[in-house]
């Protein structure tokens, strides 16, 4: 027999098969339980006890006052057998089994057709165990009670089975002539066993309603057909309680319990505040098994451990469904199944097995409030688990595994097909004291859903592990506490996870204990959507710390991740503890959708710029952050495609002293941000994290931003973007607080802005798209003139960089740039590509808009740079490359020096008003410009500009093979109140046409210096002042004495003087042909005249070439004989040097004159001796037919 006070055993029935002696020796402290049962039975009620004389020694019944004394019966060993045709105990009466003290078991059967109604007292002597067997049914009334030294079994089985294979039958009483002296091992049921109904609420000696109660450590069993507790109570302090509803077959009282699938069960119901209670020094064991198990209306199944003895398991099995539904109508207490320790002993484990589980306004819990460890809570449902909450009332509803003391909580495990948690229900494993919370694990093959909040809107539906003293209502009920325990880990494994309408999945810590890790694996999809109706709660997956303890990491793995309006995924720290890392792997895609662009601008961008943004208010995205001295965790995202839409955000930011985390994104496909953003910011003293993105393609449009910013003394984060295909940034919407683009900023303090590095094949910026690093800021509300050093911007595009257009409202242009609006210096801009295209008002710049100096702008384009046009509207009109100081569009004066500009390319084209500029429009000095190119072409008003207003003029250095200026184009370093800048040009050819000028003029200062070194200068000349012609000037409006210098280094070449008249008799081509050996044929000949190209090449750099290609002429053999006789030719002796018909003609390399005055050409460079010439050569040539 099972010894309940030794070790937990989730099979209570196992205890019935060992030894009857163990009825007296085995026991365990068991908690108080209440179950409500319907009344169902067969036959007529009879308030009598009538012996049936079926035994050798019949039972006798003797009335004595208000009780009936039952004696006699047949004894077999330590067993005593009674048999009655009717057995009922009316109210205010008792049935006393007056057995000997050495009897261990009393077996009482009812052989008639009546149910047994017990509404009085049943008692026995000593420690005997009492079995009541009536196949018709048993009903315990409200006043029914027990006074037994042993355990009690009520059953509607047909027979009791013993180890020696004997039976004691109620349906066939004549078959029991031989009675067993062995232990009972099982019960045999007929085809339609009666019901067992309990309504007993009898009180104990202290006046507490306990119903049917056995003594501490003893067992109480009801095994029959349907079992119903209609407000009735069953109590076995520290012992064991079993309810089994079986339809047919056999049920063991010991040994292994049959596989559930092999039996047919009936229903069990506990209603109207029924209670099944095994509370004791050691929590007792409870086993409930049926087809459908229903516990409702405030009914409870409980086992508390009050002392140092370990509690025993609480097991509920429902072949079909288990329902825990509703509150008590009288006191509002929820229906409950609970295993708890309030002492030093560990609580027993609680297990629920069913096809479906419904908890509606109820709670299943395993907790500890002292030093003992809480039991594990396991819920297994092959189909579904549905948890429905209710109004909070300081009570958690759902599945709860917690510690309120120093003992650790057990683990909570749910295994099912589908889990739904809604209307404020919870699945929680937590601690609000020194004990550690247990782990929470949910495995749902198909789906996990967490939906909404409680009807009163005070509590979110949730799955969570927590180290916290709870919501405000719990603090009001239980008081505040110092939380030092660690939160448990939360693991979800499913096909689909849906969290919506304000529900939450979280791990958190509020004390010094560490937060748990959050691990979610959803093979198909994770969806987190929306907020509660009043927007008080945002749907979320969270891992937060608000205390000294470090937060746990969060890892999400799925195929598709979607996040909807108002929802968030976050790992945050609000105090001294460090936040955990957030890792997301979505093999297919991630789609984040916010609450709209206007909300994004107002609640995120606007709040950040005004430094009103707080970590707690972040929604619509994925976040790690630090609001205290703790450091924020990192975000790692790996996916196929990533989309941020309608104001969604991904952010690693710090709002306190702690450092912000890094954001790393790796996407095999496209990353797209539309009216949304990727951010890393420090809004206080902490250091911002870095942002790193790898993808095939990046698209940022319609007000979206990718940025790191520092508002404090610590540096901002770096931005590194690598794509194999392209980076597209386009379209800043009207009214947008910030442009669309990629940014690093330092605003309002001394922290340095981070760098930006872009590496891709193609970069496209359109319609106001920008990539900028700034110190200070130029916002819609004005300039912020404070900030640390600006960051560097590096753009590397193997194929092309293309910038075009301005924003639709004309406020911003498409741009690459570094700027300073503060006293700190701006960073540098470096562009490396094959082709750079700037058009329709777009530009690349390094500017100084405050007292800080501008950075260097370097452009390396291996093929070409094309700058064209200007914007049709708005303030930023010319396209171009700019390293400038100041702007006439800003109210503050710029005194910093403009940056330098370096350009290296093959072809540089600036046309239609485009510019390359190192000018200064205010007091700051202009920077310098250096251009190294094969060809520089300025057309239709194109400019290279180093002009200044008050600062020193910019210096321009241009080196190229060819420089062309046409149609009002300019190269200028003109100055206002300062001296003009210097221009140095080195080229093979300089051409300036159609009023195109090169000027270093000054209005109120000295003119600059112009130095030109060129092999050829066409269309322009030095002039004292500018004219409608193409001019080179370095003048001053103050007068000629203030003029600059112009130095032109070009060869003095007069082409007419360099020509020489050739002799008219230089060569007579016709005579040469006529007298050659080729002409010695007796046939008419034509004429052949070559005039050549006149000595001119086809282009200025080309060599002189013939107009016609000549085939080589074959030379005469070196071995020609002096003899006038032709030498004999033998087979194979032909001379290799003799030219033959069909062989190529080689170019002549030598010349000689024959004795008769003829000139002969040959292939040998040496002079050909006339005596070696063979006159027959001409004959042989003639024979060839030429």
Coordinates of C-alpha atoms in Angstrom, one line a residue, residues 64-272:
X64 CA -29.5 2.4 21.0
X65 CA -30.8 5.9 21.4
X66 CA -30.0 7.9 18.3
X67 CA -27.7 5.3 16.9
X68 CA -27.7 1.8 15.5
X69 CA -25.1 -0.6 16.8
X70 CA -23.8 -2.9 14.0
X71 CA -22.3 -6.1 15.3
X72 CA -21.8 -9.7 14.1
X73 CA -20.8 -10.2 10.6
X74 CA -18.3 -12.8 9.4
X75 CA -14.6 -12.5 10.2
X76 CA -11.7 -13.7 8.0
X77 CA -8.4 -13.0 9.4
X78 CA -8.2 -9.3 10.1
X79 CA -11.1 -8.6 7.7
X80 CA -14.7 -8.3 8.9
X81 CA -17.6 -8.7 6.4
X82 CA -21.1 -7.2 6.8
X83 CA -24.0 -7.6 4.4
X84 CA -27.2 -5.7 4.3
X85 CA -30.2 -5.5 2.0
X86 CA -30.6 -1.9 2.8
X87 CA -28.2 0.6 4.4
X88 CA -29.1 4.2 5.1
X89 CA -28.4 6.4 8.0
X90 CA -31.0 9.2 8.6
X91 CA -30.3 12.6 9.9
X92 CA -29.5 12.9 13.6
X93 CA -28.7 9.2 13.8
X94 CA -25.6 7.2 13.7
X95 CA -24.4 3.8 12.6
X96 CA -21.7 2.4 14.8
X97 CA -19.7 -0.6 13.7
X98 CA -18.9 -2.2 17.0
X99 CA -15.9 -4.2 15.8
X100 CA -13.0 -5.7 17.6
X101 CA -10.0 -3.5 17.9
X102 CA -7.8 -5.9 16.0
X103 CA -10.0 -5.6 12.9
X104 CA -8.2 -3.8 10.1
X105 CA -10.9 -3.7 7.4
X106 CA -14.7 -3.7 7.5
X107 CA -16.3 -4.6 4.2
X108 CA -20.0 -3.6 4.1
X109 CA -22.1 -4.5 1.1
X110 CA -25.7 -3.6 0.1
X111 CA -27.4 -6.5 -1.8
X112 CA -30.8 -4.9 -2.3
X113 CA -32.0 -2.5 -4.9
X114 CA -32.0 0.7 -2.8
X115 CA -29.4 3.4 -2.8
X116 CA -27.7 4.2 0.5
X117 CA -28.5 7.6 1.9
X118 CA -26.2 8.7 4.6
X119 CA -27.2 11.9 6.5
X120 CA -25.9 11.0 9.9
X121 CA -22.8 9.6 11.6
X122 CA -20.9 6.5 10.6
X123 CA -18.3 5.3 13.1
X124 CA -16.2 2.2 13.9
X125 CA -13.8 1.1 16.7
X126 CA -10.0 1.3 16.6
X127 CA -8.2 2.1 13.4
X128 CA -10.3 -0.1 11.1
X129 CA -10.8 1.0 7.5
X130 CA -14.4 1.0 6.3
X131 CA -15.6 0.0 2.9
X132 CA -19.2 0.8 1.8
X133 CA -20.3 -1.1 -1.3
X134 CA -23.6 -0.4 -3.0
X135 CA -24.0 -0.7 -6.8
X136 CA -27.2 1.2 -6.7
X137 CA -25.7 4.5 -5.5
X138 CA -24.7 6.3 -2.4
X139 CA -25.9 9.8 -1.3
X140 CA -24.3 11.7 1.5
X141 CA -26.6 14.4 2.9
X142 CA -25.6 17.7 4.3
X143 CA -25.2 16.2 7.9
X144 CA -23.3 13.1 6.9
X145 CA -20.0 12.7 8.8
X146 CA -17.4 10.1 9.7
X147 CA -15.8 9.0 13.0
X148 CA -13.3 6.4 11.9
X149 CA -9.8 5.5 13.0
X150 CA -8.9 4.3 9.6
X151 CA -9.7 5.2 6.0
X152 CA -13.1 5.2 4.2
X153 CA -14.0 3.9 0.8
X154 CA -17.4 4.6 -0.8
X155 CA -18.0 2.7 -4.0
X156 CA -20.8 1.7 -6.3
X157 CA -18.8 -1.2 -7.7
X158 CA -20.4 -4.7 -7.8
X159 CA -17.6 -6.5 -6.0
X160 CA -14.4 -6.1 -4.1
X161 CA -11.5 -8.2 -5.5
X162 CA -8.8 -9.7 -3.3
X163 CA -5.2 -10.9 -3.9
X164 CA -6.3 -14.5 -3.6
X165 CA -8.7 -14.0 -6.5
X166 CA -11.7 -14.2 -4.2
X167 CA -14.4 -11.5 -4.5
X168 CA -17.0 -10.0 -2.2
X169 CA -20.0 -9.3 -4.4
X170 CA -23.0 -7.2 -3.8
X171 CA -24.8 -8.2 -7.1
X172 CA -24.2 -11.9 -6.5
X173 CA -24.0 -12.4 -2.7
X174 CA -24.4 -16.2 -2.8
X175 CA -21.0 -16.4 -4.6
X176 CA -19.1 -15.3 -1.5
X177 CA -19.3 -18.3 0.8
X178 CA -15.5 -18.2 1.1
X179 CA -14.3 -14.9 2.4
X180 CA -10.8 -13.7 1.9
X181 CA -8.4 -12.8 4.6
X182 CA -6.1 -11.0 2.1
X183 CA -5.8 -7.4 1.2
X184 CA -8.3 -5.9 -1.4
X185 CA -6.6 -5.3 -4.8
X186 CA -9.5 -3.9 -6.9
X187 CA -13.1 -3.2 -7.6
X188 CA -15.3 -4.8 -10.2
X189 CA -18.1 -2.8 -11.8
X190 CA -21.3 -3.8 -13.4
X191 CA -22.6 -2.3 -16.6
X192 CA -24.3 0.7 -15.0
X193 CA -22.8 1.6 -11.6
X194 CA -24.8 4.0 -9.5
X195 CA -23.7 7.6 -8.7
X196 CA -22.0 8.8 -5.6
X197 CA -23.3 12.2 -4.4
X198 CA -21.9 14.2 -1.5
X199 CA -23.7 17.2 0.0
X200 CA -22.0 17.0 3.4
X201 CA -20.9 20.2 5.1
X202 CA -20.7 18.8 8.6
X203 CA -18.5 20.8 11.0
X204 CA -15.5 19.5 13.0
X205 CA -15.0 20.1 16.7
X206 CA -13.9 23.7 16.0
X207 CA -17.0 24.4 14.0
X208 CA -15.2 24.4 10.6
X209 CA -17.2 22.8 7.8
X210 CA -15.3 19.8 6.7
X211 CA -18.0 17.4 5.4
X212 CA -16.9 13.8 5.2
X213 CA -13.5 13.8 7.0
X214 CA -11.1 11.1 8.0
X215 CA -8.4 11.4 10.6
X216 CA -5.0 12.9 9.7
X217 CA -3.0 10.7 7.4
X218 CA -5.9 8.5 6.4
X219 CA -7.5 8.1 3.0
X220 CA -11.0 9.0 1.7
X221 CA -12.1 7.5 -1.6
X222 CA -15.2 7.7 -3.7
X223 CA -15.1 5.3 -6.6
X224 CA -18.3 4.7 -8.6
X225 CA -20.3 5.8 -11.6
X226 CA -20.9 9.5 -11.8
X227 CA -19.6 11.5 -8.8
X228 CA -21.1 14.7 -7.8
X229 CA -20.3 17.1 -5.0
X230 CA -23.3 19.4 -4.6
X231 CA -21.7 21.8 -2.2
X232 CA -20.4 18.9 -0.2
X233 CA -16.9 18.6 1.3
X234 CA -14.3 15.9 1.5
X235 CA -11.4 16.2 4.0
X236 CA -8.4 14.0 4.6
X237 CA -5.8 16.1 6.6
X238 CA -2.4 15.0 5.4
X239 CA -3.9 11.9 3.9
X240 CA -5.3 11.1 0.5
X241 CA -8.5 11.7 -1.4
X242 CA -9.5 9.9 -4.5
X243 CA -12.5 10.4 -6.8
X244 CA -12.8 8.0 -9.7
X245 CA -15.9 7.9 -11.9
X246 CA -15.8 4.7 -13.9
X247 CA -18.6 3.2 -16.1
X248 CA -17.6 -0.5 -16.3
X249 CA -14.7 -2.9 -15.9
X250 CA -12.3 -3.1 -13.0
X251 CA -10.4 -0.5 -11.0
X252 CA -7.3 -1.4 -9.0
X253 CA -6.9 -0.5 -5.4
X254 CA -3.2 -1.1 -5.6
X255 CA -0.5 -1.5 -8.2
X256 CA -0.5 0.2 -11.5
X257 CA -3.4 2.2 -12.6
X258 CA -4.7 1.1 -16.0
X259 CA -3.9 3.2 -19.1
X260 CA -6.6 5.8 -19.3
X261 CA -7.5 4.8 -22.9
X262 CA -8.4 1.3 -21.7
X263 CA -11.2 2.4 -19.4
X264 CA -14.6 4.0 -19.9
X265 CA -15.2 6.9 -17.5
X266 CA -18.2 8.8 -16.2
X267 CA -18.4 12.5 -15.2
X268 CA -17.4 14.2 -12.0
X269 CA -18.9 17.5 -10.9
X270 CA -18.2 19.7 -8.0
X271 CA -20.5 22.7 -7.7
X272 CA -21.7 25.4 -5.3

